[in-house]
XYZ file of N, CA and C in Angstrom:
876
model
N -53.627 112.133 72.707
C -52.468 112.373 71.832
C -51.330 111.486 72.273
N -50.852 110.633 71.376
C -49.674 109.790 71.679
C -48.399 110.541 71.309
N -47.465 110.623 72.236
C -46.168 111.287 71.995
C -45.068 110.231 72.102
N -44.346 110.048 71.040
C -43.252 109.072 71.010
C -41.947 109.797 71.329
N -41.243 109.300 72.340
C -39.966 109.911 72.772
C -38.828 108.940 72.468
N -37.872 109.382 71.707
C -36.682 108.567 71.390
C -35.492 109.106 72.177
N -34.867 108.240 72.977
C -33.682 108.637 73.761
C -32.440 108.280 72.955
N -31.628 109.255 72.660
C -30.408 109.037 71.884
C -29.242 108.668 72.804
N -28.544 107.656 72.432
C -27.380 107.203 73.216
C -26.174 108.058 72.858
N -25.686 108.807 73.813
C -24.473 109.594 73.569
C -23.270 108.854 74.157
N -22.074 109.181 73.674
C -20.847 108.494 74.090
C -20.326 109.138 75.374
N -20.927 108.738 76.500
C -20.549 109.351 77.774
C -19.943 108.359 78.759
N -19.593 107.154 78.282
C -18.945 106.143 79.141
C -17.648 105.653 78.501
N -16.641 105.462 79.336
C -15.359 104.924 78.864
C -15.369 103.406 78.960
N -14.614 102.760 78.102
C -14.470 101.299 78.225
C -13.872 100.946 79.588
N -14.174 99.760 80.057
C -13.671 99.311 81.357
C -13.057 97.925 81.196
N -11.795 97.809 81.637
C -11.120 96.505 81.624
C -11.504 95.723 82.880
N -11.501 94.383 82.794
C -11.804 93.590 83.997
C -10.728 93.738 85.071
N -9.498 94.049 84.646
C -8.405 94.257 85.596
C -7.580 95.449 85.133
N -7.188 96.275 86.085
C -6.354 97.417 85.734
C -4.890 97.050 85.583
N -4.523 95.923 86.170
C -3.122 95.480 86.121
C -3.109 93.952 86.115
N -2.311 93.386 85.236
C -2.280 91.939 85.076
C -0.833 91.477 84.987
N -0.508 90.386 85.677
C 0.840 89.812 85.626
C 0.762 88.385 85.096
N 1.615 88.087 84.114
C 1.656 86.739 83.551
C 3.101 86.243 83.556
N 3.256 84.942 83.738
C 4.567 84.300 83.693
C 4.605 83.421 82.444
N 5.629 83.645 81.609
C 5.712 82.957 80.318
C 6.999 82.138 80.277
N 6.934 80.838 80.007
C 8.162 80.050 79.882
C 8.975 80.474 78.659
N 10.275 80.455 78.808
C 11.165 80.906 77.744
C 10.988 80.118 76.453
N 10.669 78.845 76.558
C 10.585 77.995 75.372
C 9.180 77.884 74.802
N 8.281 78.794 75.178
C 6.936 78.784 74.610
C 7.030 78.982 73.101
N 6.145 78.338 72.361
C 6.215 78.391 70.906
C 5.699 79.725 70.377
N 6.307 80.162 69.272
C 5.856 81.380 68.605
C 4.398 81.188 68.172
N 3.622 82.262 68.270
C 2.180 82.314 67.955
C 1.301 81.796 69.089
N 1.916 81.367 70.199
C 1.116 80.942 71.341
C 0.496 82.163 72.025
N -0.747 82.010 72.502
C -1.427 83.081 73.228
C -0.938 83.081 74.677
N -0.500 84.241 75.146
C -0.019 84.339 76.533
C -1.054 84.988 77.448
N -1.984 85.762 76.868
C -3.090 86.336 77.643
C -4.369 86.100 76.844
N -5.307 85.391 77.442
C -6.540 85.040 76.744
C -7.412 86.271 76.495
N -8.220 86.182 75.458
C -9.086 87.296 75.075
C -10.010 87.729 76.203
N -10.599 86.750 76.892
C -11.564 87.095 77.935
C -10.925 87.802 79.127
N -9.598 87.633 79.312
C -8.928 88.265 80.449
C -8.672 89.753 80.230
N -8.706 90.192 78.969
C -8.378 91.600 78.679
C -9.431 92.254 77.782
N -10.605 91.667 77.675
C -11.672 92.285 76.885
C -12.377 93.349 77.723
N -12.423 94.550 77.197
C -13.063 95.658 77.908
C -14.557 95.684 77.594
N -15.340 96.220 78.517
C -16.783 96.410 78.316
C -17.076 97.913 78.190
N -18.202 98.228 77.556
C -18.573 99.632 77.361
C -20.081 99.755 77.576
N -20.467 100.563 78.556
C -21.896 100.735 78.870
C -22.665 101.345 77.714
N -21.942 102.033 76.814
C -22.596 102.615 75.643
C -22.788 101.604 74.522
N -22.309 100.376 74.739
C -22.434 99.299 73.769
C -21.704 99.607 72.457
N -20.639 100.415 72.572
C -19.843 100.733 71.376
C -18.884 99.594 71.056
N -18.470 99.522 69.805
C -17.420 98.577 69.405
C -16.097 99.046 69.984
N -15.337 98.108 70.566
C -14.072 98.474 71.213
C -12.922 98.202 70.241
N -12.007 99.167 70.172
C -10.818 99.048 69.331
C -9.587 99.015 70.252
N -8.714 98.049 70.013
C -7.579 97.813 70.916
C -6.247 98.160 70.237
N -5.303 98.540 71.096
C -3.929 98.810 70.635
C -2.966 98.377 71.739
N -1.880 97.680 71.346
C -0.887 97.191 72.312
C 0.452 97.872 72.074
N 1.045 98.379 73.151
C 2.383 98.976 73.062
C 3.260 98.408 74.171
N 4.568 98.560 73.984
C 5.532 98.122 74.986
C 5.963 99.317 75.816
N 5.720 99.236 77.107
C 6.085 100.341 78.008
C 7.553 100.265 78.371
N 7.999 99.066 78.776
C 9.394 98.874 79.160
C 10.069 98.093 78.039
N 10.816 98.797 77.200
C 11.444 98.190 76.023
C 12.767 97.566 76.424
N 12.995 96.311 76.011
C 14.264 95.653 76.308
C 15.355 96.185 75.396
N 16.608 95.884 75.759
C 17.747 96.303 74.955
C 17.661 95.741 73.540
N 17.005 94.614 73.395
C 16.958 93.936 72.108
C 15.727 94.316 71.293
N 15.007 95.377 71.724
C 13.949 95.918 70.905
C 12.574 95.356 71.212
N 11.609 95.847 70.427
C 10.222 95.451 70.605
C 9.879 94.322 69.634
N 8.569 94.096 69.528
C 8.093 93.161 68.525
C 7.918 91.740 68.995
N 8.048 91.477 70.296
C 7.879 90.113 70.801
C 6.401 89.757 70.988
N 5.563 90.753 71.310
C 4.167 90.476 71.619
C 3.258 91.347 70.754
N 2.075 90.809 70.454
C 1.094 91.545 69.652
C -0.295 91.035 70.020
N -1.333 91.791 69.575
C -2.708 91.338 69.770
C -3.198 90.695 68.476
N -4.194 89.825 68.617
C -4.699 89.077 67.466
C -5.351 89.985 66.420
N -5.941 91.078 66.858
C -6.585 91.985 65.914
C -7.062 93.235 66.617
N -7.480 94.229 65.829
C -7.886 95.495 66.419
C -9.123 95.333 67.301
N -9.925 94.296 67.038
C -11.100 94.029 67.886
C -10.945 92.754 68.699
N -9.755 92.204 68.691
C -9.465 90.979 69.460
C -8.208 91.207 70.289
N -8.359 91.443 71.600
C -7.198 91.818 72.420
C -6.350 90.645 72.927
N -6.630 89.415 72.485
C -5.795 88.292 72.921
C -4.338 88.569 72.541
N -3.412 88.411 73.506
C -1.995 88.729 73.282
C -1.240 87.433 72.987
N -0.438 87.461 71.920
C 0.307 86.269 71.528
C 1.780 86.611 71.285
N 2.601 85.572 71.206
C 4.047 85.728 71.016
C 4.366 85.768 69.529
N 5.128 86.813 69.112
C 5.481 86.970 67.697
C 6.828 86.375 67.326
N 7.780 86.357 68.274
C 9.100 85.784 67.982
C 9.664 85.148 69.236
N 10.606 84.234 69.038
C 11.115 83.394 70.127
C 11.767 84.234 71.227
N 11.565 83.789 72.466
C 12.132 84.461 73.633
C 13.518 83.925 73.949
N 14.299 84.746 74.638
C 15.620 84.336 75.127
C 15.808 84.971 76.497
N 15.864 84.138 77.521
C 15.943 84.631 78.899
C 17.170 85.509 79.114
N 18.291 85.187 78.407
C 19.521 85.960 78.582
C 19.394 87.371 78.006
N 18.503 87.556 77.050
C 18.324 88.883 76.457
C 17.474 89.777 77.363
N 16.343 89.265 77.811
C 15.519 89.997 78.777
C 14.591 88.997 79.443
N 14.217 89.284 80.671
C 13.358 88.365 81.419
C 12.143 89.035 82.039
N 11.950 90.313 81.747
C 10.738 90.994 82.213
C 10.457 92.155 81.271
N 9.200 92.399 81.010
C 8.805 93.557 80.206
C 7.385 93.959 80.609
N 7.003 95.180 80.249
C 5.682 95.696 80.594
C 4.977 96.156 79.321
N 3.722 95.707 79.166
C 2.915 96.071 78.009
C 1.750 96.947 78.458
N 1.322 97.812 77.567
C 0.131 98.642 77.822
C -0.905 98.330 76.743
N -2.120 97.961 77.175
C -3.208 97.664 76.249
C -4.249 98.776 76.355
N -4.526 99.421 75.217
C -5.485 100.516 75.182
C -6.797 100.022 74.568
N -7.912 100.471 75.156
C -9.244 100.182 74.614
C -9.924 101.512 74.301
N -10.371 101.702 73.055
C -11.030 102.944 72.631
C -12.412 102.597 72.077
N -13.334 103.542 72.254
C -14.672 103.310 71.713
C -14.863 103.954 70.346
N -13.796 104.433 69.778
C -13.792 104.917 68.405
C -12.474 104.474 67.756
N -12.445 104.302 66.451
C -11.188 103.918 65.798
C -10.115 104.989 65.990
N -8.865 104.567 65.924
C -7.747 105.507 66.026
C -7.843 106.510 64.884
N -7.722 107.776 65.215
C -7.798 108.820 64.192
C -9.181 109.364 63.964
N -10.181 108.850 64.691
C -11.554 109.330 64.521
C -11.684 110.771 65.018
N -12.524 111.541 64.337
C -12.749 112.933 64.741
C -13.815 113.039 65.823
N -14.502 111.936 66.090
C -15.526 111.952 67.133
C -14.878 111.867 68.517
N -15.699 112.237 69.513
C -15.222 112.124 70.891
C -14.880 110.664 71.182
N -13.705 110.461 71.740
C -13.219 109.100 71.997
C -12.876 108.940 73.469
N -13.402 107.882 74.058
C -13.053 107.537 75.436
C -12.082 106.355 75.419
N -11.111 106.403 76.313
C -10.032 105.403 76.297
C -9.817 104.834 77.699
N -9.503 103.562 77.739
C -9.105 102.893 78.987
C -7.781 102.179 78.749
N -7.027 101.973 79.826
C -5.712 101.335 79.721
C -5.558 100.280 80.807
N -4.967 99.170 80.434
C -4.567 98.172 81.426
C -3.107 97.821 81.186
N -2.415 97.474 82.252
C -0.990 97.154 82.181
C -0.791 95.657 82.351
N 0.036 95.100 81.475
C 0.354 93.668 81.561
C 1.842 93.531 81.844
N 2.185 92.979 83.007
C 3.574 92.708 83.375
C 3.912 91.278 82.957
N 4.909 91.146 82.095
C 5.282 89.835 81.567
C 6.622 89.426 82.167
N 6.642 88.301 82.874
C 7.870 87.747 83.435
C 8.247 86.488 82.652
N 9.488 86.464 82.165
C 9.974 85.319 81.395
C 10.612 84.322 82.360
N 10.194 83.089 82.271
C 10.716 82.021 83.129
C 11.739 81.202 82.339
N 12.965 81.117 82.860
C 14.018 80.404 82.129
C 13.665 78.934 81.947
N 13.919 78.438 80.739
C 13.669 77.039 80.407
C 14.989 76.348 80.084
N 14.959 75.032 80.090
C 16.162 74.237 79.816
C 16.334 74.128 78.304
N 16.959 75.152 77.709
C 17.050 75.222 76.243
C 18.448 74.975 75.697
N 19.485 75.069 76.537
C 20.851 74.976 76.020
C 21.567 73.739 76.559
N 22.435 73.124 75.744
C 23.264 72.008 76.230
C 24.421 72.550 77.066
N 25.142 71.678 77.772
C 26.296 72.146 78.568
C 27.360 72.801 77.698
N 28.109 73.705 78.306
C 29.261 74.341 77.665
C 30.519 73.895 78.400
N 31.496 73.350 77.660
C 32.819 73.101 78.240
C 33.551 74.428 78.347
N 34.233 74.610 79.471
C 34.963 75.854 79.722
C 36.468 75.590 79.737
N 37.296 76.559 79.283
C 36.865 77.837 78.715
C 36.315 77.652 77.303
N 35.522 78.620 76.873
C 34.948 78.535 75.537
C 34.855 79.932 74.941
N 34.639 79.973 73.621
C 34.553 81.253 72.912
C 33.193 81.358 72.224
N 32.588 82.529 72.317
C 31.299 82.740 71.663
C 31.499 82.876 70.156
N 30.610 82.270 69.406
C 30.746 82.261 67.948
C 29.629 83.042 67.267
N 28.727 83.640 68.023
C 27.680 84.460 67.418
C 27.469 85.712 68.262
N 26.849 86.702 67.655
C 26.760 88.017 68.295
C 25.844 88.020 69.518
N 24.833 87.154 69.561
C 23.954 87.154 70.725
C 24.452 86.239 71.841
N 25.676 85.703 71.671
C 26.364 84.951 72.724
C 25.540 83.767 73.238
N 24.882 83.099 72.315
C 24.067 81.940 72.690
C 24.755 80.613 72.403
N 25.901 80.650 71.681
C 26.662 79.441 71.368
C 28.116 79.681 71.777
N 28.666 78.760 72.589
C 30.036 78.910 73.088
C 30.785 77.605 72.829
N 31.895 77.682 72.085
C 32.626 76.496 71.626
C 33.957 76.369 72.376
N 34.201 75.161 72.896
C 35.473 74.858 73.560
C 36.455 74.285 72.539
N 37.725 74.704 72.603
C 38.721 74.259 71.627
C 39.431 72.979 72.043
N 39.050 72.383 73.164
C 39.631 71.111 73.581
C 40.672 71.263 74.677
N 41.159 70.107 75.145
C 42.159 70.057 76.215
C 43.342 69.225 75.748
N 44.515 69.498 76.299
C 45.723 68.733 75.978
C 46.451 68.354 77.267
N 47.181 67.236 77.202
C 47.961 66.783 78.351
C 49.078 65.867 77.906
N 49.967 65.539 78.843
C 51.130 64.688 78.563
C 51.281 63.660 79.672
N 51.584 62.400 79.281
C 51.871 61.343 80.253
C 53.157 60.638 79.848
N 53.851 60.073 80.846
C 55.064 59.302 80.575
C 54.714 57.856 80.243
N 55.416 57.317 79.296
C 55.208 55.926 78.941
C 55.594 55.019 80.110
N 54.860 53.931 80.298
C 55.081 52.916 81.337
C 54.844 53.439 82.757
N 54.208 54.605 82.912
C 53.938 55.127 84.253
C 52.449 55.381 84.450
N 51.989 55.203 85.710
C 50.604 55.494 86.064
C 50.613 56.594 87.123
N 50.255 57.817 86.788
C 50.229 58.894 87.787
C 49.203 58.589 88.895
N 49.532 58.990 90.095
C 48.620 58.758 91.229
C 47.590 59.879 91.382
N 47.812 60.998 90.710
C 46.908 62.140 90.792
C 46.209 62.360 89.442
N 45.108 63.097 89.428
C 44.471 63.427 88.148
C 45.457 64.133 87.212
N 45.299 63.888 85.924
C 46.206 64.479 84.943
C 46.031 65.995 84.901
N 47.144 66.683 84.705
C 47.121 68.140 84.558
C 46.935 68.449 83.071
N 45.883 69.180 82.759
C 45.549 69.477 81.374
C 45.656 70.972 81.104
N 45.785 71.289 79.841
C 45.781 72.679 79.394
C 44.576 72.888 78.471
N 43.901 74.033 78.537
C 44.202 75.217 79.350
C 43.710 75.128 80.796
N 43.151 73.966 81.190
C 42.673 73.783 82.549
C 41.988 72.438 82.661
N 41.469 72.116 83.839
C 40.790 70.831 84.024
C 39.508 70.753 83.195
N 39.056 69.525 82.940
C 37.790 69.324 82.228
C 36.658 69.846 83.095
N 35.882 70.771 82.536
C 34.803 71.375 83.329
C 33.731 71.894 82.380
N 32.479 71.577 82.677
C 31.355 72.053 81.880
C 30.315 72.687 82.797
N 29.550 73.626 82.248
C 28.505 74.311 83.013
C 27.170 74.204 82.260
N 26.096 74.440 82.984
C 24.789 74.562 82.364
C 24.556 76.047 82.094
N 24.548 76.471 80.816
C 24.377 77.904 80.537
C 23.004 78.439 80.916
N 22.036 77.550 81.152
C 20.764 77.988 81.717
C 20.978 78.151 83.225
N 21.672 79.238 83.582
C 22.282 79.355 84.907
C 21.281 79.398 86.057
N 20.049 79.829 85.791
C 19.051 79.819 86.864
C 18.713 78.378 87.239
N 18.594 77.526 86.239
C 18.291 76.116 86.481
C 19.514 75.379 87.004
N 20.684 75.603 86.352
C 21.963 75.021 86.779
C 21.839 73.516 87.050
N 21.418 72.784 86.021
C 21.216 71.348 86.175
C 22.554 70.629 86.406
N 22.503 69.520 87.133
C 23.697 68.729 87.421
C 24.226 68.102 86.126
N 25.556 68.102 85.995
C 26.225 67.575 84.799
C 27.140 66.420 85.202
N 27.139 65.353 84.401
C 28.027 64.212 84.625
C 28.891 64.013 83.375
N 30.073 63.392 83.594
C 31.058 63.237 82.533
C 31.291 61.757 82.231
N 31.654 61.485 80.980
C 31.996 60.117 80.578
C 32.878 60.173 79.341
N 33.711 59.123 79.171
C 34.534 58.993 77.968
C 33.739 58.179 76.956
N 33.512 58.751 75.773
C 32.676 58.082 74.774
C 33.445 57.701 73.508
N 34.756 57.954 73.483
C 35.524 57.593 72.304
C 37.013 57.821 72.501
N 37.812 57.104 71.701
C 39.258 57.305 71.688
C 40.028 56.531 72.738
N 39.369 55.621 73.457
C 40.050 54.890 74.524
C 39.589 53.429 74.528
N 39.849 52.748 73.429
C 39.394 51.362 73.286
C 40.018 50.439 74.323
N 41.250 50.736 74.763
C 41.955 49.877 75.718
C 41.648 50.243 77.171
N 40.772 51.215 77.381
C 40.376 51.629 78.730
C 41.580 52.050 79.583
N 42.457 52.828 78.976
C 43.633 53.327 79.689
C 43.238 54.439 80.658
N 42.202 55.204 80.316
C 41.840 56.389 81.090
C 40.456 56.240 81.717
N 40.235 57.015 82.772
C 38.923 57.123 83.405
C 38.657 58.593 83.687
N 37.374 58.965 83.629
C 36.986 60.317 83.997
C 35.982 60.228 85.135
N 36.194 61.038 86.161
C 35.271 61.056 87.289
C 33.940 61.657 86.830
N 32.864 60.921 87.049
C 31.554 61.353 86.546
C 31.123 62.689 87.132
N 31.517 62.985 88.352
C 31.063 64.205 89.020
C 32.007 65.387 88.836
N 33.315 65.132 88.897
C 34.273 66.242 88.866
C 34.893 66.486 87.498
N 34.904 65.455 86.630
C 35.567 65.588 85.341
C 37.069 65.328 85.400
N 37.600 64.974 86.581
C 39.036 64.689 86.690
C 39.395 63.461 85.854
N 40.483 63.589 85.084
C 40.926 62.498 84.218
C 42.084 61.759 84.878
N 41.963 60.438 85.031
C 43.006 59.608 85.639
C 43.327 58.442 84.719
N 44.360 57.665 85.102
C 44.785 56.528 84.289
C 44.510 55.225 85.029
N 43.942 54.255 84.297
C 43.708 52.919 84.841
C 44.948 52.050 84.745
N 45.727 52.285 83.695
C 46.942 51.516 83.463
C 47.895 52.361 82.639
N 49.147 51.909 82.574
C 50.185 52.683 81.899
C 50.060 52.557 80.380
N 50.457 53.607 79.697
C 50.556 53.558 78.235
C 51.808 52.775 77.864
N 51.690 51.912 76.899
C 52.813 51.041 76.524
C 53.401 51.384 75.163
N 52.945 52.458 74.546
C 53.520 52.923 73.284
C 53.487 54.439 73.277
N 54.237 55.006 72.344
C 54.315 56.457 72.249
C 53.196 57.042 71.388
N 52.208 56.221 71.058
C 51.062 56.718 70.294
C 50.216 57.655 71.162
N 49.776 58.747 70.582
C 48.931 59.698 71.318
C 47.494 59.193 71.393
N 46.761 59.711 72.371
C 45.347 59.377 72.540
C 44.512 60.615 72.236
N 43.438 60.415 71.512
C 42.492 61.484 71.221
C 41.141 61.075 71.819
N 40.899 61.518 73.049
C 39.708 61.110 73.775
C 38.529 62.033 73.457
N 37.348 61.456 73.510
C 36.115 62.238 73.416
C 35.400 62.134 74.759
N 35.277 63.268 75.428
C 34.638 63.310 76.737
C 33.290 64.014 76.586
N 32.242 63.377 77.088
C 30.895 63.927 76.975
C 30.415 64.449 78.325
N 29.821 65.629 78.300
C 29.159 66.210 79.476
C 27.654 66.155 79.224
N 26.921 65.525 80.153
C 25.483 65.302 79.971
C 24.720 65.817 81.178
N 23.570 66.450 80.937
C 22.695 66.842 82.041
C 21.997 65.607 82.593
N 21.970 65.502 83.923
C 21.359 64.342 84.564
C 19.861 64.284 84.272
N 19.229 65.446 84.204
C 17.772 65.472 84.037
C 17.332 65.228 82.598
N 18.285 65.312 81.646
C 17.908 65.157 80.238
C 19.149 64.761 79.437
N 19.242 63.480 79.066
C 20.428 62.992 78.346
C 20.531 63.592 76.948
N 19.443 64.194 76.462
C 19.496 64.837 75.150
C 20.251 66.166 75.197
N 20.508 66.659 76.395
C 21.287 67.886 76.557
C 22.723 67.476 76.885
N 23.590 67.488 75.861
C 24.971 67.039 76.055
C 25.903 67.818 75.128
N 27.193 67.780 75.456
C 28.250 68.328 74.603
C 29.442 67.388 74.677
N 30.271 67.406 73.641
C 31.452 66.547 73.576
C 32.683 67.421 73.364
N 33.732 67.139 74.135
C 35.006 67.851 74.007
C 36.109 66.850 73.681
N 37.113 67.310 72.955
C 38.246 66.456 72.595
C 39.404 66.688 73.574
N 39.999 65.595 74.024
C 41.135 65.663 74.942
C 42.302 64.922 74.295
N 43.345 65.661 73.943
C 44.523 65.078 73.290
C 45.590 64.793 74.350
N 45.949 63.503 74.487
C 46.966 63.099 75.452
C 48.185 62.591 74.686
N 49.322 63.240 74.898
C 50.564 62.845 74.245
C 51.376 61.958 75.187
N 51.839 60.816 74.683
C 52.666 59.897 75.468
C 54.122 60.167 75.120
N 54.946 60.405 76.153
C 56.358 60.734 75.938
C 57.231 59.827 76.795
N 58.517 59.747 76.426
C 59.473 59.043 77.262
C 59.755 59.836 78.525
N 60.073 59.130 79.581
C 60.348 59.782 80.855
C 61.490 60.779 80.704
N 61.377 61.929 81.303
C 62.376 62.974 81.118
C 62.586 63.718 82.433
N 63.152 62.980 83.416
C 63.405 63.571 84.732
C 64.832 64.078 84.893
N 65.715 63.699 83.960
C 67.131 64.069 84.105
C 67.618 64.768 82.843
N 68.491 65.743 83.021
C 69.074 66.391 81.845
C 70.221 65.537 81.286
N 70.530 65.661 80.007
C 71.692 64.945 79.466
C 72.986 65.544 80.014
N 74.067 64.737 79.984
C 75.369 65.236 80.452
C 76.474 64.579 79.616
N 77.582 65.292 79.483
C 78.732 64.748 78.752
C 79.476 63.758 79.643
N 79.960 62.691 79.051
C 80.623 61.655 79.829
C 82.001 62.102 80.310
N 82.593 63.084 79.653
C 83.867 63.677 80.103
C 83.689 65.184 80.183
N 84.394 65.771 81.120
C 84.287 67.224 81.244
C 85.132 67.941 80.201
N 86.231 67.287 79.748
C 87.106 67.896 78.759
C 87.521 66.833 77.733
N 87.520 67.228 76.469
C 87.973 66.338 75.388
C 89.167 66.993 74.691
N 90.187 66.150 74.337
C 91.387 66.645 73.675
C 91.520 65.978 72.314
N 91.776 66.784 71.315
C 91.938 66.244 69.968
C 93.176 66.790 69.292
N 93.554 66.121 68.207
C 94.734 66.514 67.429
C 94.324 66.676 65.965
N 94.794 67.780 65.366
C 94.501 68.054 63.960
C 95.821 68.315 63.237
N 96.176 67.505 62.232
C 97.417 67.736 61.477
C 97.338 69.056 60.701
N 98.474 69.620 60.424
C 98.558 70.836 59.620
C 98.068 70.537 58.198
N 97.400 71.518 57.599
C 96.897 71.421 56.216
C 95.870 70.296 56.041
N 95.110 70.012 57.123
C 94.096 68.962 57.043
C 92.963 69.419 56.116
N 92.506 68.539 55.269
C 91.431 68.858 54.323
C 90.119 69.085 55.095
N 89.350 70.127 54.777
C 88.065 70.343 55.456
C 87.169 69.110 55.344
N 86.513 68.789 56.457
C 85.661 67.618 56.496
C 86.367 66.378 57.014
N 87.640 66.483 57.333
C 88.397 65.339 57.847
C 88.115 65.150 59.336
N 88.415 63.942 59.832
C 88.234 63.647 61.250
C 89.218 64.403 62.110
N 88.752 64.693 63.347
C 89.650 65.135 64.408
C 89.976 63.885 65.224
N 91.273 63.680 65.519
C 91.692 62.447 66.190
C 92.002 62.711 67.654
N 91.979 61.594 68.430
C 92.355 61.675 69.833
C 93.769 62.216 69.952
N 93.933 63.033 70.969
C 95.264 63.591 71.188
C 96.263 62.467 71.483
N 97.347 62.410 70.718
C 98.366 61.371 70.906
C 98.031 60.062 70.209
N 96.891 59.975 69.515
C 96.534 58.734 68.815
C 95.841 59.107 67.505
N 96.617 59.254 66.456
C 96.088 59.717 65.183
C 95.305 58.647 64.427
N 95.179 57.463 65.002
C 94.420 56.404 64.327
C 92.987 56.279 64.853
N 92.684 57.005 65.909
C 91.346 56.906 66.513
C 90.651 58.264 66.454
N 89.519 58.361 65.726
C 88.778 59.631 65.668
C 88.250 60.012 67.060
N 88.244 61.299 67.301
C 87.761 61.800 68.582
C 86.237 61.713 68.608
N 85.693 61.130 69.682
C 84.243 61.032 69.866
C 83.828 61.808 71.109
N 82.852 62.680 70.936
C 82.293 63.419 72.064
C 80.913 62.837 72.335
N 80.751 62.213 73.480
C 79.501 61.485 73.775
C 78.825 62.048 75.010
N 77.465 61.948 75.020
C 76.641 62.402 76.144
C 75.766 61.249 76.583
N 75.283 61.318 77.808
C 74.401 60.281 78.348
C 73.206 60.938 79.011
N 72.151 60.152 79.287
C 70.931 60.642 79.936
C 70.413 59.511 80.816
N 70.281 59.782 82.119
C 69.859 58.731 83.054
C 68.409 58.279 82.837
N 67.665 59.029 81.999
C 66.325 58.557 81.644
C 66.398 57.418 80.632
N 67.552 57.198 80.059
C 67.728 56.153 79.042
C 68.905 55.270 79.429
N 68.804 54.621 80.566
C 69.916 53.829 81.092
C 70.246 52.667 80.194
N 69.204 52.044 79.631
C 69.413 50.829 78.837
C 69.571 51.099 77.352
N 69.620 52.360 76.959
C 69.746 52.688 75.532
C 71.220 52.835 75.158
């Protein structure tokens, strides 16, 4: 007598991940839709040979919400980037990947496994220099605009020290502060006669020669990252040329005496006291204008 025995496979094994905990480092400027964890690194196995169904959740939610990472499909656990990263918003998060041997919502007995993925965001060189002080123009504080600098110089004079500017000296920073790339300065416009120089390292503005007219200068100063000339910003520096003003004006006489006839018509001259033929003149002088 031949007896045929069929062994039925029951669901008595849970899926198993190759790693219970995984850490990945992702550059900030990685492109959207790029895979950050390969399928083979997070594919679970099941001794029961069941189809595995995956689900990804965010364990540590950043202030700016979820939705940065997702899996390729319910049966494909490869993790990819859904939207652009910003190191200033968050630089670390934790994901939980679930593997089930039955679809979500199934009434059958379901075995589940979990693996944790720690994602560290690595800052990239994504922003150009910012001239300081500056004001943020968007809510996520990723763009900061400087309103320019102003200064004053005397005509025909060459200061021996760097020019004093408002609201402060020329200064730019690398907003990718972890990288903090070196920045150099140069004048790229508004100084055809080469009257001014800017120190490449400090940003101090000095004069090569004296201004010979009262025309103002509108300089364009560029701050450039040494490692990448494509990362640059330009600020405007307005320099006003004025006449020397070291002395206050003064009256040439301490007291003036005049004579006014009775019933003088309004608008008539006041004359020197004792000399009705000479109008009274009140004059002032200024030692800054000796030859004027």
